[in-house]
mmCIF file of C-alpha atoms and ligand atoms in Angstrom:
data_model
loop_
_atom_site.group_PDB
_atom_site.id
_atom_site.type_symbol
_atom_site.label_atom_id
_atom_site.label_comp_id
_atom_site.label_asym_id
_atom_site.label_seq_id
_atom_site.Cartn_x
_atom_site.Cartn_y
_atom_site.Cartn_z
ATOM 1 C CA UNK A 217 232.423 74.974 100.681
ATOM 2 C CA UNK A 218 234.420 75.513 97.435
ATOM 3 C CA UNK A 219 234.004 72.480 95.200
ATOM 4 C CA UNK A 220 234.103 71.865 91.429
ATOM 5 C CA UNK A 221 231.454 69.432 90.264
ATOM 6 C CA UNK A 222 231.586 68.151 86.648
ATOM 7 C CA UNK A 223 228.623 68.533 84.316
ATOM 8 C CA UNK A 224 227.182 65.307 82.930
ATOM 9 C CA UNK A 225 227.503 63.218 86.082
ATOM 10 C CA UNK A 226 226.343 59.683 85.321
ATOM 11 C CA UNK A 227 226.832 58.077 88.716
ATOM 12 C CA UNK A 228 228.636 58.473 92.004
ATOM 13 C CA UNK A 229 228.954 57.496 95.617
ATOM 14 C CA UNK A 230 229.306 59.648 98.728
ATOM 15 C CA UNK A 231 230.782 57.809 101.713
ATOM 16 C CA UNK A 232 233.032 57.888 104.792
ATOM 17 C CA UNK A 233 230.365 59.052 107.230
ATOM 18 C CA UNK A 234 231.088 61.848 109.718
ATOM 19 C CA UNK A 235 230.778 61.177 113.429
ATOM 20 C CA UNK A 236 227.063 61.066 114.406
ATOM 21 C CA UNK A 237 225.909 60.944 110.760
ATOM 22 C CA UNK A 238 222.538 59.240 110.496
ATOM 23 C CA UNK A 239 223.375 58.025 106.977
ATOM 24 C CA UNK A 240 225.803 55.294 105.972
ATOM 25 C CA UNK A 241 226.366 56.284 102.338
ATOM 26 C CA UNK A 242 224.675 57.869 99.350
ATOM 27 C CA UNK A 243 224.501 56.618 95.757
ATOM 28 C CA UNK A 244 223.915 58.959 92.832
ATOM 29 C CA UNK A 245 222.706 58.060 89.356
ATOM 30 C CA UNK A 246 221.327 59.935 86.414
ATOM 31 C CA UNK A 247 217.730 58.998 85.494
ATOM 32 C CA UNK A 248 214.932 60.357 83.361
ATOM 33 C CA UNK A 249 211.962 61.461 85.414
ATOM 34 C CA UNK A 250 208.894 63.074 83.809
ATOM 35 C CA UNK A 251 210.905 63.507 80.598
ATOM 36 C CA UNK A 252 213.631 65.403 82.445
ATOM 37 C CA UNK A 253 217.171 64.300 83.276
ATOM 38 C CA UNK A 254 217.725 64.401 87.038
ATOM 39 C CA UNK A 255 220.192 62.922 89.513
ATOM 40 C CA UNK A 256 218.654 60.407 91.869
ATOM 41 C CA UNK A 257 220.224 60.488 95.351
ATOM 42 C CA UNK A 258 219.740 57.262 97.347
ATOM 43 C CA UNK A 259 220.588 57.825 101.006
ATOM 44 C CA UNK A 260 221.150 54.708 103.099
ATOM 45 C CA UNK A 261 220.623 54.349 106.839
ATOM 46 C CA UNK A 262 221.369 50.969 108.413
ATOM 47 C CA UNK A 263 217.900 49.669 107.613
ATOM 48 C CA UNK A 264 216.356 51.947 105.015
ATOM 49 C CA UNK A 265 217.027 53.785 101.802
ATOM 50 C CA UNK A 266 215.546 57.174 100.840
ATOM 51 C CA UNK A 267 215.420 58.265 97.192
ATOM 52 C CA UNK A 268 215.257 61.905 96.084
ATOM 53 C CA UNK A 269 215.372 63.226 92.517
ATOM 54 C CA UNK A 270 217.305 66.462 92.169
ATOM 55 C CA UNK A 271 217.257 68.646 89.045
ATOM 56 C CA UNK A 272 220.650 69.110 87.377
ATOM 57 C CA UNK A 273 220.750 72.779 88.406
ATOM 58 C CA UNK A 274 220.426 71.891 92.091
ATOM 59 C CA UNK A 275 222.845 68.954 92.236
ATOM 60 C CA UNK A 276 225.821 70.999 93.450
ATOM 61 C CA UNK A 277 223.847 72.444 96.398
ATOM 62 C CA UNK A 278 222.602 68.996 97.355
ATOM 63 C CA UNK A 279 226.141 67.573 97.281
ATOM 64 C CA UNK A 280 227.511 70.425 99.416
ATOM 65 C CA UNK A 281 224.713 69.878 101.942
ATOM 66 C CA UNK A 282 225.527 66.157 102.209
ATOM 67 C CA UNK A 283 229.293 66.718 102.503
ATOM 68 C CA UNK A 284 228.767 69.460 105.101
ATOM 69 C CA UNK A 285 226.530 67.370 107.316
ATOM 70 C CA UNK A 286 227.180 63.676 106.786
ATOM 71 C CA UNK A 287 230.160 62.556 104.687
ATOM 72 C CA UNK A 288 233.891 63.095 103.981
ATOM 73 C CA UNK A 289 234.495 61.263 100.676
ATOM 74 C CA UNK A 290 232.910 61.355 97.250
ATOM 75 C CA UNK A 291 233.519 59.760 93.852
ATOM 76 C CA UNK A 292 231.671 61.034 90.751
ATOM 77 C CA UNK A 293 231.786 59.561 87.243
ATOM 78 C CA UNK A 294 231.090 61.099 83.873
ATOM 79 C CA UNK A 295 231.349 58.928 80.764
ATOM 80 C CA UNK A 296 235.112 59.672 80.427
ATOM 81 C CA UNK A 297 236.421 60.655 83.878
ATOM 82 C CA UNK A 298 236.291 59.681 87.542
ATOM 83 C CA UNK A 299 236.563 62.527 90.041
ATOM 84 C CA UNK A 300 237.671 61.874 93.650
ATOM 85 C CA UNK A 301 237.037 64.264 96.580
ATOM 86 C CA UNK A 302 238.098 64.180 100.242
ATOM 87 C CA UNK A 303 237.176 66.649 102.979
ATOM 88 C CA UNK A 304 240.118 67.181 105.359
ATOM 89 C CA UNK A 305 239.691 67.597 109.117
ATOM 90 C CA UNK A 306 240.095 71.348 108.543
ATOM 91 C CA UNK A 307 237.182 71.332 106.093
ATOM 92 C CA UNK A 308 239.343 71.732 102.963
ATOM 93 C CA UNK A 309 238.333 69.864 99.777
ATOM 94 C CA UNK A 310 241.083 67.823 98.108
ATOM 95 C CA UNK A 311 240.269 66.484 94.655
ATOM 96 C CA UNK A 312 241.732 64.495 91.791
ATOM 97 C CA UNK A 313 240.599 63.271 88.391
ATOM 98 C CA UNK A 314 241.541 60.329 86.169
ATOM 99 C CA UNK A 315 240.512 58.966 82.768
ATOM 100 C CA UNK A 316 238.164 55.957 82.908
ATOM 101 C CA UNK A 317 239.598 52.715 81.509
ATOM 102 C CA UNK A 318 236.224 52.115 79.841
ATOM 103 C CA UNK A 319 233.546 54.647 79.042
ATOM 104 C CA UNK A 320 230.742 54.700 81.604
ATOM 105 C CA UNK A 321 227.430 54.409 79.776
ATOM 106 C CA UNK A 322 224.137 55.914 80.825
ATOM 107 C CA UNK A 323 222.298 52.806 79.616
ATOM 108 C CA UNK A 324 224.339 50.552 81.932
ATOM 109 C CA UNK A 325 223.619 52.748 84.902
ATOM 110 C CA UNK A 326 220.051 53.654 84.227
ATOM 111 C CA UNK A 327 217.222 51.110 84.426
ATOM 112 C CA UNK A 328 215.070 53.824 83.053
ATOM 113 C CA UNK A 329 216.897 53.558 79.748
ATOM 114 C CA UNK A 330 216.055 55.949 76.954
ATOM 115 C CA UNK A 331 214.016 54.598 74.079
ATOM 116 C CA UNK A 332 215.690 54.658 70.668
ATOM 117 C CA UNK A 333 213.744 56.614 68.102
ATOM 118 C CA UNK A 334 214.221 56.940 64.359
ATOM 119 C CA UNK A 335 214.535 60.667 64.935
ATOM 120 C CA UNK A 336 216.509 60.844 68.170
ATOM 121 C CA UNK A 337 216.027 63.712 70.553
ATOM 122 C CA UNK A 338 218.749 66.229 69.727
ATOM 123 C CA UNK A 339 218.263 65.825 65.972
ATOM 124 C CA UNK A 340 217.332 69.223 64.633
ATOM 125 C CA UNK A 341 214.182 69.079 62.498
ATOM 126 C CA UNK A 342 213.724 72.765 61.765
ATOM 127 C CA UNK A 343 209.925 72.917 61.210
ATOM 128 C CA UNK A 344 209.432 71.064 64.495
ATOM 129 C CA UNK A 345 211.268 73.900 66.237
ATOM 130 C CA UNK A 346 208.854 76.418 64.718
ATOM 131 C CA UNK A 347 205.960 74.156 65.743
ATOM 132 C CA UNK A 348 207.156 74.096 69.351
ATOM 133 C CA UNK A 349 207.952 70.356 69.476
ATOM 134 C CA UNK A 350 211.667 70.941 69.987
ATOM 135 C CA UNK A 351 213.966 73.704 71.050
ATOM 136 C CA UNK A 352 216.801 75.173 68.975
ATOM 137 C CA UNK A 353 219.246 72.513 70.224
ATOM 138 C CA UNK A 354 216.854 69.702 69.224
ATOM 139 C CA UNK A 355 215.777 68.957 72.796
ATOM 140 C CA UNK A 356 212.102 68.041 72.854
ATOM 141 C CA UNK A 357 209.891 70.388 74.850
ATOM 142 C CA UNK A 358 208.194 68.856 77.864
ATOM 143 C CA UNK A 359 204.722 69.836 76.654
ATOM 144 C CA UNK A 360 205.177 68.079 73.319
ATOM 145 C CA UNK A 361 207.032 64.957 74.421
ATOM 146 C CA UNK A 362 203.988 62.714 73.976
ATOM 147 C CA UNK A 363 203.402 64.045 70.476
ATOM 148 C CA UNK A 364 207.113 63.527 69.653
ATOM 149 C CA UNK A 365 206.829 59.899 70.788
ATOM 150 C CA UNK A 366 203.622 59.376 68.757
ATOM 151 C CA UNK A 367 205.026 60.723 65.517
ATOM 152 C CA UNK A 368 208.283 58.822 65.953
ATOM 153 C CA UNK A 369 206.415 55.580 66.522
ATOM 154 C CA UNK A 370 204.171 56.272 63.524
ATOM 155 C CA UNK A 371 207.304 56.869 61.456
ATOM 156 C CA UNK A 372 208.845 53.617 62.672
ATOM 157 C CA UNK A 373 205.781 51.602 61.619
ATOM 158 C CA UNK A 374 205.767 53.212 58.182
ATOM 159 C CA UNK A 375 209.513 52.678 57.817
ATOM 160 C CA UNK A 376 209.177 48.959 58.635
ATOM 161 C CA UNK A 377 206.740 48.546 55.743
ATOM 162 C CA UNK A 378 208.390 50.463 52.917
ATOM 163 C CA UNK A 379 211.869 48.936 52.818
ATOM 164 C CA UNK A 380 211.649 48.261 49.054
ATOM 165 C CA UNK A 381 210.243 51.623 48.027
ATOM 166 C CA UNK A 382 212.289 54.355 46.329
ATOM 167 C CA UNK A 383 209.518 56.856 45.668
ATOM 168 C CA UNK A 384 206.150 57.520 47.253
ATOM 169 C CA UNK A 385 203.231 59.865 46.841
ATOM 170 C CA UNK A 386 201.568 60.334 50.234
ATOM 171 C CA UNK A 387 198.502 62.128 51.586
ATOM 172 C CA UNK A 388 198.026 63.081 55.225
ATOM 173 C CA UNK A 389 194.268 63.482 55.668
ATOM 174 C CA UNK A 390 193.370 65.820 58.563
ATOM 175 C CA UNK A 391 196.997 66.886 58.950
ATOM 176 C CA UNK A 392 196.242 69.726 61.422
ATOM 177 C CA UNK A 393 199.461 71.450 62.493
ATOM 178 C CA UNK A 394 201.293 68.680 60.619
ATOM 179 C CA UNK A 395 203.824 67.474 63.166
ATOM 180 C CA UNK A 396 203.598 64.020 61.569
ATOM 181 C CA UNK A 397 203.674 65.383 58.019
ATOM 182 C CA UNK A 398 206.866 67.379 58.608
ATOM 183 C CA UNK A 399 208.747 64.632 60.422
ATOM 184 C CA UNK A 400 207.671 62.125 57.739
ATOM 185 C CA UNK A 401 208.929 64.388 54.972
ATOM 186 C CA UNK A 402 212.161 65.118 56.852
ATOM 187 C CA UNK A 403 212.846 61.416 57.441
ATOM 188 C CA UNK A 404 211.948 60.102 53.986
ATOM 189 C CA UNK A 405 213.493 62.918 51.962
ATOM 190 C CA UNK A 406 216.360 64.301 54.030
ATOM 191 C CA UNK A 407 217.426 61.136 55.880
ATOM 192 C CA UNK A 408 216.455 58.297 53.511
ATOM 193 C CA UNK A 409 216.924 60.420 50.369
ATOM 194 C CA UNK A 410 213.753 59.015 48.821
ATOM 195 C CA UNK A 411 211.825 60.641 46.041
ATOM 196 C CA UNK A 412 208.742 61.569 48.037
ATOM 197 C CA UNK A 413 205.814 63.870 47.552
ATOM 198 C CA UNK A 414 203.503 64.605 50.484
ATOM 199 C CA UNK A 415 200.204 66.445 50.522
ATOM 200 C CA UNK A 416 198.490 67.547 53.719
ATOM 201 C CA UNK A 417 194.761 68.244 53.724
ATOM 202 C CA UNK A 418 192.795 69.925 56.487
ATOM 203 C CA UNK A 419 189.712 72.057 57.039
ATOM 204 C CA UNK A 420 191.566 74.840 58.858
ATOM 205 C CA UNK A 421 192.565 77.628 56.511
ATOM 206 C CA UNK A 422 194.976 79.411 58.825
ATOM 207 C CA UNK A 423 196.786 76.224 59.820
ATOM 208 C CA UNK A 424 197.195 75.248 56.161
ATOM 209 C CA UNK A 425 198.552 78.709 55.354
ATOM 210 C CA UNK A 426 201.129 78.421 58.177
ATOM 211 C CA UNK A 427 202.153 74.893 57.130
ATOM 212 C CA UNK A 428 202.762 76.001 53.538
ATOM 213 C CA UNK A 429 204.892 78.894 54.829
ATOM 214 C CA UNK A 430 206.957 76.488 56.920
ATOM 215 C CA UNK A 431 207.448 74.069 54.022
ATOM 216 C CA UNK A 432 208.609 76.976 51.889
ATOM 217 C CA UNK A 433 210.875 78.398 54.616
ATOM 218 C CA UNK A 434 212.813 75.144 54.900
ATOM 219 C CA UNK A 435 212.846 74.233 51.199
ATOM 220 C CA UNK A 436 210.577 71.199 51.546
ATOM 221 C CA UNK A 437 209.704 71.544 47.890
ATOM 222 C CA UNK A 438 207.556 68.433 47.473
ATOM 223 C CA UNK A 439 205.436 69.104 50.537
ATOM 224 C CA UNK A 440 202.194 70.988 49.961
ATOM 225 C CA UNK A 441 199.140 71.692 52.051
ATOM 226 C CA UNK A 442 195.585 72.275 50.902
ATOM 227 C CA UNK A 443 192.512 73.496 52.679
ATOM 228 C CA UNK A 444 189.402 71.397 52.154
ATOM 229 C CA UNK A 445 187.069 68.719 53.422
ATOM 230 C CA UNK A 446 188.315 65.135 53.123
ATOM 231 C CA UNK A 447 184.810 64.251 52.002
ATOM 232 C CA UNK A 448 185.259 66.348 48.841
ATOM 233 C CA UNK A 449 188.748 65.126 47.970
ATOM 234 C CA UNK A 450 188.955 64.339 44.254
ATOM 235 C CA UNK A 451 190.468 60.905 43.645
ATOM 236 C CA UNK A 452 194.017 60.855 42.302
ATOM 237 C CA UNK A 453 195.239 57.581 40.902
ATOM 238 C CA UNK A 454 198.901 58.212 41.705
ATOM 239 C CA UNK A 455 198.679 58.006 45.488
ATOM 240 C CA UNK A 456 200.728 55.245 47.158
ATOM 241 C CA UNK A 457 200.000 55.879 50.807
ATOM 242 C CA UNK A 458 197.496 57.610 53.034
ATOM 243 C CA UNK A 459 198.098 58.469 56.666
ATOM 244 C CA UNK A 460 195.639 59.807 59.226
ATOM 245 C CA UNK A 461 196.524 60.653 62.795
ATOM 246 C CA UNK A 462 193.494 61.375 64.965
ATOM 247 C CA UNK A 463 191.327 62.575 62.067
ATOM 248 C CA UNK A 464 188.061 63.123 63.871
ATOM 249 C CA UNK A 465 185.068 60.793 63.713
ATOM 250 C CA UNK A 466 183.862 60.108 60.151
ATOM 251 C CA UNK A 467 186.808 62.034 58.617
ATOM 252 C CA UNK A 468 188.693 58.742 59.035
ATOM 253 C CA UNK A 469 185.943 56.904 57.109
ATOM 254 C CA UNK A 470 186.172 59.309 54.187
ATOM 255 C CA UNK A 471 189.967 58.985 54.175
ATOM 256 C CA UNK A 472 189.738 55.169 54.138
ATOM 257 C CA UNK A 473 187.080 55.307 51.459
ATOM 258 C CA UNK A 474 189.317 57.397 49.188
ATOM 259 C CA UNK A 475 192.209 55.034 49.865
ATOM 260 C CA UNK A 476 190.161 51.988 48.861
ATOM 261 C CA UNK A 477 188.767 53.797 45.846
ATOM 262 C CA UNK A 478 192.231 54.866 44.681
ATOM 263 C CA UNK A 479 193.737 51.389 45.315
ATOM 264 C CA UNK A 480 196.310 52.987 47.570
ATOM 265 C CA UNK A 481 198.968 50.457 48.537
ATOM 266 C CA UNK A 482 199.605 51.585 52.121
ATOM 267 C CA UNK A 483 197.150 52.796 54.751
ATOM 268 C CA UNK A 484 198.267 53.889 58.218
ATOM 269 C CA UNK A 485 195.376 55.285 60.191
ATOM 270 C CA UNK A 486 194.947 56.192 63.842
ATOM 271 C CA UNK A 487 191.235 56.914 64.329
ATOM 272 C CA UNK A 488 189.680 58.997 67.072
ATOM 273 C CA UNK A 489 186.357 60.393 68.332
ATOM 274 C CA UNK A 490 184.258 57.533 66.918
ATOM 275 C CA UNK A 491 180.934 59.248 67.653
ATOM 276 C CA UNK A 492 178.778 57.979 64.825
ATOM 277 C CA UNK A 493 177.875 54.555 66.204
ATOM 278 C CA UNK A 494 177.821 55.874 69.775
ATOM 279 C CA UNK A 495 175.173 58.446 68.809
ATOM 280 C CA UNK A 496 173.001 56.048 66.824
ATOM 281 C CA UNK A 497 173.406 52.505 68.097
ATOM 282 C CA UNK A 498 170.189 50.632 68.827
ATOM 283 C CA UNK A 499 170.803 47.135 70.019
ATOM 284 C CA UNK A 500 168.753 44.850 72.195
ATOM 285 C CA UNK A 501 171.369 42.108 72.114
ATOM 286 C CA UNK A 502 174.019 44.333 73.739
ATOM 287 C CA UNK A 503 171.715 46.529 75.825
ATOM 288 C CA UNK A 504 173.344 45.221 79.011
ATOM 289 C CA UNK A 505 176.551 46.974 77.818
ATOM 290 C CA UNK A 506 175.192 50.070 76.066
ATOM 291 C CA UNK A 507 173.016 51.170 79.000
ATOM 292 C CA UNK A 508 176.293 52.314 80.670
ATOM 293 C CA UNK A 509 177.526 55.519 78.985
ATOM 294 C CA UNK A 510 181.257 54.925 79.155
ATOM 295 C CA UNK A 511 180.939 51.288 78.078
ATOM 296 C CA UNK A 512 178.718 52.322 75.190
ATOM 297 C CA UNK A 513 181.323 54.875 74.106
ATOM 298 C CA UNK A 514 184.194 52.385 74.263
ATOM 299 C CA UNK A 515 182.238 49.598 72.620
ATOM 300 C CA UNK A 516 181.184 51.973 69.821
ATOM 301 C CA UNK A 517 184.802 52.926 69.179
ATOM 302 C CA UNK A 518 185.803 49.261 68.994
ATOM 303 C CA UNK A 519 182.869 48.385 66.738
ATOM 304 C CA UNK A 520 183.663 51.310 64.432
ATOM 305 C CA UNK A 521 187.284 50.264 64.020
ATOM 306 C CA UNK A 522 186.334 46.601 63.657
ATOM 307 C CA UNK A 523 183.927 47.432 60.828
ATOM 308 C CA UNK A 524 186.602 49.545 59.135
ATOM 309 C CA UNK A 525 189.260 46.851 59.476
ATOM 310 C CA UNK A 526 186.911 44.184 58.096
ATOM 311 C CA UNK A 527 185.958 46.378 55.146
ATOM 312 C CA UNK A 528 189.648 46.845 54.334
ATOM 313 C CA UNK A 529 190.105 43.061 54.393
ATOM 314 C CA UNK A 530 187.109 42.700 52.106
ATOM 315 C CA UNK A 531 188.775 44.992 49.572
ATOM 316 C CA UNK A 532 192.031 43.034 49.555
ATOM 317 C CA UNK A 533 194.062 44.706 52.275
ATOM 318 C CA UNK A 534 196.144 42.709 54.708
ATOM 319 C CA UNK A 535 194.918 44.489 57.812
ATOM 320 C CA UNK A 536 196.064 44.710 61.397
ATOM 321 C CA UNK A 537 194.893 46.790 64.330
ATOM 322 C CA UNK A 538 197.742 47.465 66.734
ATOM 323 C CA UNK A 539 198.635 49.596 69.739
ATOM 324 C CA UNK A 540 201.157 52.061 68.385
ATOM 325 C CA UNK A 541 201.944 53.886 71.640
ATOM 326 C CA UNK A 542 201.237 53.152 75.304
ATOM 327 C CA UNK A 543 197.817 54.065 76.620
ATOM 328 C CA UNK A 544 199.433 56.626 78.999
ATOM 329 C CA UNK A 545 200.831 58.407 75.944
ATOM 330 C CA UNK A 546 197.427 58.654 74.290
ATOM 331 C CA UNK A 547 194.155 56.842 74.988
ATOM 332 C CA UNK A 548 193.567 57.010 71.219
ATOM 333 C CA UNK A 549 196.379 54.586 70.613
ATOM 334 C CA UNK A 550 195.112 52.099 68.026
ATOM 335 C CA UNK A 551 196.609 52.148 64.567
ATOM 336 C CA UNK A 552 195.014 50.427 61.592
ATOM 337 C CA UNK A 553 197.703 49.208 59.220
ATOM 338 C CA UNK A 554 196.467 47.957 55.864
ATOM 339 C CA UNK A 555 198.659 46.865 52.962
ATOM 340 C CA UNK A 556 197.063 46.132 49.605
ATOM 341 C CA UNK A 557 197.637 42.519 48.528
ATOM 342 C CA UNK A 558 194.530 42.279 46.329
ATOM 343 C CA UNK A 559 193.667 39.094 48.183
ATOM 344 C CA UNK A 560 189.991 39.951 48.638
ATOM 345 C CA UNK A 561 188.375 38.382 51.667
ATOM 346 C CA UNK A 562 184.760 38.323 50.494
ATOM 347 C CA UNK A 563 183.740 36.019 53.360
ATOM 348 C CA UNK A 564 183.866 38.885 55.841
ATOM 349 C CA UNK A 565 181.043 40.708 54.037
ATOM 350 C CA UNK A 566 178.400 38.458 55.602
ATOM 351 C CA UNK A 567 179.875 39.067 59.056
ATOM 352 C CA UNK A 568 179.924 42.838 58.606
ATOM 353 C CA UNK A 569 176.369 42.808 57.246
ATOM 354 C CA UNK A 570 175.009 40.891 60.209
ATOM 355 C CA UNK A 571 176.894 43.124 62.659
ATOM 356 C CA UNK A 572 175.482 46.251 60.972
ATOM 357 C CA UNK A 573 172.001 44.760 61.125
ATOM 358 C CA UNK A 574 172.349 44.199 64.852
ATOM 359 C CA UNK A 575 173.697 47.702 65.501
ATOM 360 C CA UNK A 576 171.026 49.352 63.407
ATOM 361 C CA UNK A 577 173.078 52.511 62.886
ATOM 362 C CA UNK A 578 174.700 54.354 60.015
ATOM 363 C CA UNK A 579 178.448 53.748 59.645
ATOM 364 C CA UNK A 580 180.012 56.034 57.084
ATOM 365 C CA UNK A 581 182.616 53.710 55.569
ATOM 366 C CA UNK A 582 180.124 50.857 55.330
ATOM 367 C CA UNK A 583 177.513 53.126 53.754
ATOM 368 C CA UNK A 584 179.997 54.629 51.293
ATOM 369 C CA UNK A 585 181.336 51.243 50.226
ATOM 370 C CA UNK A 586 178.205 49.133 50.141
ATOM 371 C CA UNK A 587 175.460 51.627 49.464
ATOM 372 C CA UNK A 588 177.483 53.452 46.786
ATOM 373 C CA UNK A 589 178.816 50.095 45.586
ATOM 374 C CA UNK A 590 182.450 50.756 44.829
HETATM 375 C C1 SAM B 720 192.873 66.000 66.323
HETATM 376 S S1 SAM B 720 193.444 66.877 64.947
HETATM 377 C C2 SAM B 720 194.846 65.927 64.481
HETATM 378 C C3 SAM B 720 195.792 66.711 63.639
HETATM 379 C C4 SAM B 720 197.074 65.978 63.246
HETATM 380 N N1 SAM B 720 196.834 64.866 62.382
HETATM 381 C C5 SAM B 720 197.862 65.583 64.478
HETATM 382 O O1 SAM B 720 197.859 64.406 64.819
HETATM 383 O O2 SAM B 720 198.429 66.461 65.132
HETATM 384 C C6 SAM B 720 192.244 66.474 63.717
HETATM 385 C C7 SAM B 720 192.361 67.310 62.478
HETATM 386 O O3 SAM B 720 191.478 66.777 61.501
HETATM 387 C C8 SAM B 720 190.914 67.872 60.802
HETATM 388 N N2 SAM B 720 189.652 67.426 60.200
HETATM 389 C C9 SAM B 720 188.570 66.917 60.827
HETATM 390 N N3 SAM B 720 187.589 66.629 59.932
HETATM 391 C C10 SAM B 720 188.073 66.952 58.712
HETATM 392 C C11 SAM B 720 187.552 66.880 57.405
HETATM 393 N N4 SAM B 720 186.321 66.406 57.176
HETATM 394 N N5 SAM B 720 188.315 67.301 56.389
HETATM 395 C C12 SAM B 720 189.572 67.767 56.604
HETATM 396 N N6 SAM B 720 190.129 67.853 57.840
HETATM 397 C C13 SAM B 720 189.387 67.449 58.875
HETATM 398 C C14 SAM B 720 190.725 68.924 61.866
HETATM 399 O O4 SAM B 720 190.606 70.214 61.298
HETATM 400 C C15 SAM B 720 191.970 68.744 62.708
HETATM 401 O O5 SAM B 720 193.004 69.587 62.303
#
């Protein structure tokens, strides 16, 4: 069957059933399924409806199959046009096309509506293409969609908190391949036109070398990467913000310690791999929990982040612990947001001390702060 199908179908209906057709009609709509745009075909019998998702490349074949076997009429809509089709008794396809009175929107049609991001998919962030997060046309690669969502969400939380700032000096501790660092620089400097300097620090020499090359390639002149251990970072009094995204285990403690020590105004930290308490905890009070491995691991992670958040409050940070992405996106989905108000909450010290006594374990941030007495 010779038939011209438009690209960018948003919705449609196939109807006028052939003699002996087991289906009454078929509705089409564009949806996002597993991060991919597909057309969902909903085939109706008298009593049931059957849904099938068809990739955009295969839509034409599916339509031809349905028109061949079951139906004679079809209407398809793109945002601007409506296309009509009729199969004659001799099997010929007659078609017409007219301009829609109002644009048909994907959001109206699609329950599965796309989330708005600060950096929308399709926006070309050149280093992210080199890093494999997006393709040349700005479309996010399937493999990196979760990471794209994480860094966008991180960006959104930062953006909500810095409305009055014009310039910032930022450190990304444990930057790794620096997806977050690059998108942060792109957004603050290229989109918001702020005067921003960002430094990435990580243990991995080769990764740091590649990140510096990328920054140079795209003229990100105030973005620099250094190889080193967070533990050995030499305090710099000009830092306004620290970020950490999944800096492993006690690396997060050292990052928070530096932030407190440098009186950094903004802290955005997503911890992970909180092994320290898990490996050392000795508690009789909570033995009924810690005797189960997985519960011990989860409890230790919660205790670690609770101790950190309380210490930040003690040092005058307005502190919140929030879910920054869904758990399906990443199980390590808690973000500690701390903004320096200098309103010290000294009352929490007693609570942290008694918790630490009960746990009977080292905890790096606690030890750094209260055994080194900053
Ligand atoms: C899970 S990766 C996360 C990387 C990046 N922030 C991201 O979200 O894609 C953790 C990174 O922290 C770095 N790291 C861990 N401990 C560190 C330390 N003590 N000093 C510097 N970097 C550290 C690792 O080398 C690794 O690149």
